Amino acid sequence: MQPTPLTELHARVEKHLGENNIRYSTGRQKFIAALHAAGGPRSATHLHTTELDDVPLSSLYRTLTVLEDIGILERTHDSDGVAMFELGEWLLGHHHHLICTSCDVVTDIDLGEGLEDAVAEISATVAASHGFTMTGHTLDVLGLCEDCG
Amino acid sequence: MQPTPLTELHARVEKHLGENNIRYSTGRQKFIAALHAAGGPRSATHLHTTELDDVPLSSLYRTLTVLEDIGILERTHDSDGVAMFELGEWLLGHHHHLICTSCDVVTDIDLGEGLEDAVAEISATVAASHGFTMTGHTLDVLGLCEDCG
DNA sequence: CTACTTGCAAATGCTTTGCAGGAGA
DNA sequence: TCTCCTGCAAAGCATTTGCAAGTAG
């Protein structure tokens, strides 16, 4: 997937924050940049110990909560139940995940139009046959990343 | 999916426990029966407040840990990061999940051979193109269940 | 000046663990 | 009788929150 340029990302986030009367403070900008550079979901602790080591965890969590509330962020959980945050689909585009079961690193992937349509159709089919109103789907591919394999 | 009969499930679990020198105590039997009846992953708290209300949470967690360690159980997490437990794939068969975003109930589903093969092939294709050694995949369909829709 | 943000410290909630008693083989 | 299992209470850890101080508009 071709990533959104950081400049455009900042602009879109700032606009969305503005519409919700929330300031795009320096701390929040730094956070967005860090997550943009990550290339996949990251935990608060991970960000705190790497790119954002000068930001107190509680402040980081507050940023996370604020951004999640207005849809900038989405929260998932790793195999230990620790929260992982990534940019929302409307900012990042629809995608799926490669999850390395050895080092736990998660990588965003784009299936491409053909395969994506197939997955969407399969999901819709099975949802319908269970009286379920589908609103989305997630496909995680588990295995060993290039480094661990 | 046609569920494994409870009797057969008990037998298989007991055998596996025996091979690991672990007793199939009454408490563990009650737990397996409760999870069998659930039809999808359940949290410790959920089981504690419904079927297993006489079992202390700490004991329940201990049962969970023991059974997870030897592969009887698999642990996932709901949207709030709370641990959910279900029988392992070798006991339950490969399957996917319908997740209701309103009431949070998770239901096991079987795609059927054709669709399952398609998902497996798509996953394998995308894994290969990223230098990733695939060992498995999960497909979650999100939406509203029959009751909430 | 006012409203939004941040940091610290304390609290919360899920989950794990030490230890002593209980029960099955 | 020996080993494994259970319960209670206490500890652990990720995450949240109250409150006071800081800062941008």
Coordinates of C-alpha atoms (C1' of nucleotides) in Angstrom, one line a residue:
Chain A
M1 CA 0.0 0.0 0.0
Q2 CA 1.3 3.4 -0.8
P3 CA 1.3 5.3 2.6
T4 CA -0.4 8.6 3.0
P5 CA 2.4 11.3 3.1
L6 CA 2.9 12.6 6.6
T7 CA 2.2 16.2 5.6
E8 CA -1.2 15.2 4.2
L9 CA -1.9 13.1 7.3
H10 CA -1.2 16.0 9.6
A11 CA -3.5 18.2 7.5
R12 CA -6.4 15.7 7.6
V13 CA -6.0 15.1 11.3
E14 CA -5.8 18.8 12.1
K15 CA -8.9 19.4 10.2
H16 CA -10.8 16.6 11.9
L17 CA -9.6 17.8 15.3
G18 CA -10.6 21.4 14.5
E19 CA -14.1 20.3 13.6
N20 CA -14.4 18.7 17.0
N21 CA -12.9 21.7 18.8
I22 CA -9.8 19.9 19.8
R23 CA -6.3 21.4 19.5
Y24 CA -3.6 19.7 17.5
S25 CA -1.0 20.2 20.2
T26 CA 2.7 19.5 19.7
G27 CA 2.4 16.3 21.7
R28 CA -0.4 15.1 19.5
Q29 CA 1.5 15.9 16.4
K30 CA 4.5 14.0 17.6
F31 CA 2.3 11.0 18.4
I32 CA 0.7 11.0 14.9
A33 CA 4.2 11.2 13.3
A34 CA 5.4 8.3 15.4
L35 CA 2.4 6.1 14.5
H36 CA 2.7 7.1 10.9
A37 CA 6.3 5.9 10.9
A38 CA 5.4 2.6 12.6
G39 CA 3.6 0.9 9.7
G40 CA 1.3 -1.0 11.8
P41 CA -0.5 -1.0 15.2
R42 CA 1.6 -0.2 18.2
S43 CA 1.1 -0.4 22.0
A44 CA 1.3 2.6 24.3
T45 CA 4.3 1.1 26.0
H46 CA 6.1 0.5 22.7
L47 CA 5.7 4.1 21.6
H48 CA 6.6 5.3 25.1
T49 CA 9.9 3.3 25.1
T50 CA 10.8 4.2 21.6
E51 CA 9.9 7.3 19.8
L52 CA 8.0 9.0 22.6
D53 CA 10.2 8.3 25.5
D54 CA 9.8 11.8 26.9
V55 CA 6.0 11.6 27.1
P56 CA 4.6 10.2 30.3
L57 CA 2.5 7.2 29.8
S58 CA -0.6 8.8 31.3
S59 CA -0.4 11.6 28.9
L60 CA 0.1 9.2 26.0
Y61 CA -3.0 7.3 27.1
R62 CA -4.9 10.5 27.2
T63 CA -3.9 11.4 23.7
L64 CA -4.8 7.9 22.7
T65 CA -8.3 8.2 24.3
V66 CA -9.0 11.6 22.8
L67 CA -8.0 10.5 19.3
E68 CA -9.8 7.2 19.5
D69 CA -13.0 9.0 20.6
I70 CA -13.3 11.0 17.5
G71 CA -12.2 8.2 15.2
I72 CA -8.6 9.1 14.4
L73 CA -7.5 5.9 16.0
E74 CA -8.6 2.4 16.2
R75 CA -7.8 0.1 19.1
T76 CA -7.0 -3.6 18.8
H77 CA -5.3 -6.0 21.1
D78 CA -2.2 -8.2 20.8
S79 CA -2.1 -11.9 21.9
D80 CA -1.5 -10.8 25.5
G81 CA -4.5 -8.4 25.5
V82 CA -2.4 -5.3 25.5
A83 CA -4.0 -2.4 23.5
M84 CA -2.5 -1.6 20.1
F85 CA -3.4 1.6 18.3
E86 CA -3.4 2.5 14.6
L87 CA -4.8 5.2 12.4
G88 CA -8.4 4.7 11.5
E89 CA -9.4 3.2 8.1
W90 CA -10.6 6.5 6.7
L91 CA -7.0 7.8 7.2
L92 CA -5.1 4.7 6.3
G93 CA -7.3 2.9 3.9
H94 CA -8.9 -0.5 4.3
H95 CA -6.2 -3.2 5.0
H96 CA -5.4 -6.4 6.8
H97 CA -2.6 -7.6 9.0
L98 CA 0.3 -10.0 8.9
I99 CA 1.0 -11.0 12.5
C100 CA 4.3 -12.6 13.4
T101 CA 3.6 -15.2 16.2
S102 CA 7.3 -15.1 17.2
C103 CA 8.1 -11.4 17.5
D104 CA 4.5 -10.1 17.7
V105 CA 5.2 -7.4 15.1
V106 CA 2.1 -6.5 13.1
T107 CA 2.4 -5.3 9.5
D108 CA -0.3 -3.7 7.4
I109 CA -1.1 -5.2 4.1
D110 CA -3.3 -4.4 1.2
L111 CA -4.9 -7.4 -0.6
G112 CA -5.4 -5.7 -3.9
E113 CA -8.7 -5.2 -5.5
G114 CA -9.4 -8.8 -6.7
L115 CA -8.6 -10.6 -3.4
E116 CA -10.2 -7.9 -1.3
D117 CA -13.5 -8.2 -3.2
A118 CA -13.4 -11.9 -2.8
V119 CA -12.9 -11.6 1.0
A120 CA -15.7 -9.0 1.2
E121 CA -18.0 -11.3 -0.7
I122 CA -17.3 -14.3 1.3
S123 CA -17.9 -12.4 4.5
A124 CA -21.2 -11.0 3.2
T125 CA -22.3 -14.4 2.1
V126 CA -21.7 -16.1 5.4
A127 CA -23.1 -13.1 7.4
A128 CA -26.3 -13.2 5.4
S129 CA -26.7 -16.9 5.9
H130 CA -26.7 -16.3 9.7
G131 CA -29.1 -13.4 9.8
F132 CA -26.2 -11.1 10.6
T133 CA -26.0 -7.5 9.3
M134 CA -22.4 -7.2 8.2
T135 CA -20.6 -3.8 8.7
G136 CA -17.0 -4.9 8.2
H137 CA -14.5 -7.7 8.4
T138 CA -10.9 -8.3 9.5
L139 CA -8.5 -10.9 8.1
D140 CA -5.4 -11.6 10.1
V141 CA -2.7 -13.8 8.6
L142 CA -0.6 -15.5 11.2
G143 CA 2.8 -16.9 10.8
L144 CA 6.5 -16.0 10.9
C145 CA 7.8 -12.7 9.4
E146 CA 10.8 -12.6 7.2
D147 CA 13.1 -12.1 10.1
C148 CA 11.7 -14.8 12.3
G149 CA 11.0 -17.4 9.6
Chain B
M1 CA -21.1 -26.5 12.2
Q2 CA -22.2 -29.7 13.9
P3 CA -20.9 -29.4 17.4
T4 CA -18.8 -32.2 19.0
P5 CA -21.1 -34.1 21.4
L6 CA -20.3 -33.2 25.1
T7 CA -19.6 -36.8 25.9
E8 CA -17.0 -37.1 23.2
L9 CA -15.5 -33.8 24.2
H10 CA -15.2 -34.9 27.8
A11 CA -13.4 -38.1 26.6
R12 CA -11.0 -36.2 24.4
V13 CA -10.2 -33.6 27.1
E14 CA -9.7 -36.3 29.7
K15 CA -7.4 -38.3 27.5
H16 CA -5.3 -35.2 26.8
L17 CA -5.2 -34.2 30.4
G18 CA -4.2 -37.7 31.4
E19 CA -1.3 -37.7 29.0
N20 CA -0.1 -34.6 30.7
N21 CA -0.6 -36.0 34.2
I22 CA -3.3 -33.5 35.0
R23 CA -6.6 -34.6 36.7
Y24 CA -9.9 -34.0 35.1
S25 CA -11.5 -32.7 38.3
T26 CA -15.1 -31.9 38.8
G27 CA -14.4 -28.2 38.5
R28 CA -12.7 -28.7 35.2
Q29 CA -15.5 -30.9 33.9
K30 CA -18.0 -28.2 34.8
F31 CA -16.0 -25.6 33.1
I32 CA -15.7 -27.6 29.8
A33 CA -19.4 -28.3 29.8
A34 CA -20.1 -24.6 30.3
L35 CA -17.8 -23.6 27.5
H36 CA -19.2 -26.3 25.2
A37 CA -22.7 -25.0 25.8
A38 CA -21.6 -21.4 25.1
G39 CA -21.1 -21.7 21.3
G40 CA -18.3 -19.2 21.2
P41 CA -15.5 -17.6 23.2
R42 CA -16.5 -16.4 26.6
S43 CA -14.7 -14.3 29.3
A44 CA -13.9 -15.5 32.7
T45 CA -16.2 -13.0 34.2
H46 CA -19.1 -14.0 31.9
L47 CA -18.7 -17.7 32.9
H48 CA -18.3 -16.7 36.6
T49 CA -21.6 -14.7 36.6
T50 CA -23.6 -17.3 34.6
E51 CA -23.0 -21.0 34.6
L52 CA -20.1 -21.1 37.1
D53 CA -21.3 -18.7 39.7
D54 CA -20.1 -20.9 42.6
V55 CA -16.5 -21.0 41.3
P56 CA -14.3 -18.2 42.6
L57 CA -12.7 -16.1 39.9
S58 CA -9.2 -17.0 40.9
S59 CA -9.9 -20.7 40.6
L60 CA -11.6 -20.2 37.3
Y61 CA -8.5 -18.3 36.0
R62 CA -6.3 -21.2 37.3
T63 CA -8.4 -23.7 35.4
L64 CA -8.1 -21.5 32.3
T65 CA -4.4 -21.2 32.6
V66 CA -3.9 -24.9 33.0
L67 CA -6.1 -25.8 30.1
E68 CA -4.6 -23.1 27.9
D69 CA -1.0 -24.3 28.6
I70 CA -1.7 -27.8 27.2
G71 CA -3.7 -26.5 24.2
I72 CA -7.2 -27.4 25.3
L73 CA -8.1 -23.7 25.3
E74 CA -7.3 -20.7 23.1
R75 CA -7.3 -17.2 24.4
T76 CA -8.5 -14.2 22.4
H77 CA -9.6 -10.7 23.5
D78 CA -12.8 -8.7 23.0
S79 CA -12.9 -5.1 21.9
D80 CA -12.1 -4.0 25.5
G81 CA -9.1 -6.2 25.8
V82 CA -10.8 -8.7 28.2
A83 CA -9.6 -12.3 27.7
M84 CA -12.0 -14.7 26.0
F85 CA -11.6 -18.4 26.0
E86 CA -12.7 -21.1 23.7
L87 CA -11.9 -24.7 22.9
G88 CA -8.8 -25.2 20.7
E89 CA -9.2 -25.8 17.0
W90 CA -8.3 -29.5 17.3
L91 CA -11.3 -29.9 19.5
L92 CA -13.7 -27.6 17.9
G93 CA -12.6 -27.6 14.2
H94 CA -11.4 -24.7 12.2
H95 CA -13.9 -21.9 12.2
H96 CA -14.4 -18.1 12.1
H97 CA -16.3 -15.6 14.1
L98 CA -19.3 -13.4 13.8
I99 CA -18.8 -10.5 16.2
C100 CA -21.8 -8.3 17.2
T101 CA -20.5 -4.8 17.7
S102 CA -23.6 -3.9 19.7
C103 CA -23.9 -6.7 22.3
D104 CA -20.3 -8.1 21.9
V105 CA -21.5 -11.7 21.6
V106 CA -19.2 -13.8 19.4
T107 CA -20.6 -16.8 17.4
D108 CA -18.6 -19.5 15.8
I109 CA -19.2 -20.1 12.1
D110 CA -18.0 -22.6 9.5
L111 CA -17.5 -21.2 6.1
G112 CA -18.0 -24.5 4.3
E113 CA -15.3 -26.1 2.1
G114 CA -15.5 -23.8 -0.9
L115 CA -15.3 -20.5 0.9
E116 CA -12.8 -21.8 3.4
D117 CA -10.5 -22.9 0.7
A118 CA -10.8 -19.5 -0.9
V119 CA -9.9 -17.7 2.3
A120 CA -6.9 -20.0 2.9
E121 CA -5.7 -19.5 -0.6
I122 CA -6.0 -15.7 -0.4
S123 CA -4.1 -15.7 2.8
A124 CA -1.4 -17.9 1.5
T125 CA -1.0 -15.7 -1.6
V126 CA -0.6 -12.5 0.3
A127 CA 1.7 -14.1 2.9
A128 CA 4.0 -15.4 0.2
S129 CA 4.2 -12.0 -1.6
H130 CA 5.4 -10.5 1.7
G131 CA 8.1 -13.1 2.5
F132 CA 5.9 -14.3 5.3
T133 CA 5.6 -18.0 6.4
M134 CA 1.9 -18.5 7.0
T135 CA 0.8 -20.8 9.7
G136 CA -2.8 -19.8 10.0
H137 CA -5.5 -17.2 9.5
T138 CA -8.5 -15.7 11.3
L139 CA -11.5 -14.0 9.6
D140 CA -13.8 -12.0 11.8
V141 CA -17.1 -10.7 10.4
L142 CA -18.2 -7.6 12.2
G143 CA -21.8 -6.3 12.4
L144 CA -25.1 -6.7 14.1
C145 CA -26.4 -10.0 15.2
E146 CA -30.0 -11.1 14.6
D147 CA -31.2 -9.7 17.9
C148 CA -29.4 -6.3 17.7
G149 CA -29.9 -5.8 13.9
Chain C
dC1 C1' -8.9 35.6 30.4
dT2 C1' -10.7 31.3 29.3
dA3 C1' -10.6 26.8 27.6
dC4 C1' -8.0 23.1 26.5
dT5 C1' -3.7 20.2 27.8
dT6 C1' -0.4 18.1 30.5
dG7 C1' 1.8 15.7 34.4
dC8 C1' 1.8 13.5 38.6
dA9 C1' -0.1 10.5 41.8
dA10 C1' -3.7 7.7 43.1
dA11 C1' -7.3 4.6 41.8
dT12 C1' -9.5 0.9 38.9
dG13 C1' -10.2 -3.6 37.0
dC14 C1' -8.7 -7.8 35.0
dT15 C1' -5.5 -11.4 35.9
dT16 C1' -1.9 -13.8 38.4
dT17 C1' 0.3 -15.8 42.4
dG18 C1' 1.8 -17.4 47.5
dC19 C1' 0.3 -20.1 50.7
dA20 C1' -2.5 -23.2 53.6
dG21 C1' -6.1 -26.4 53.6
dG22 C1' -8.8 -30.1 51.0
dA23 C1' -9.5 -34.1 48.1
dG24 C1' -8.6 -37.8 44.8
dA25 C1' -5.5 -41.9 43.5
Chain D
dT1 C1' 0.4 -40.8 51.9
dC2 C1' 1.6 -38.2 48.2
dT3 C1' 0.4 -35.2 44.8
dC4 C1' -2.6 -32.4 42.7
dC5 C1' -6.4 -29.0 43.2
dT6 C1' -9.0 -25.2 45.4
dG7 C1' -9.9 -20.9 47.8
dC8 C1' -8.7 -16.8 49.9
dA9 C1' -6.1 -12.8 50.2
dA10 C1' -2.6 -10.1 48.4
dA11 C1' 0.2 -8.7 44.5
dG12 C1' 0.9 -7.1 39.5
dC13 C1' 0.2 -4.6 35.4
dA14 C1' -2.1 -2.0 31.8
dT15 C1' -5.1 1.6 31.7
dT16 C1' -7.9 5.4 33.6
dT17 C1' -8.9 9.5 36.3
dG18 C1' -8.9 13.7 39.9
dC19 C1' -6.7 17.6 40.4
dA20 C1' -3.5 21.4 40.0
dA21 C1' -0.4 23.7 37.0
dG22 C1' 0.9 25.0 32.2
dT23 C1' -0.1 27.0 27.8
dA24 C1' -2.2 28.4 23.4
dG25 C1' -5.7 31.4 21.3

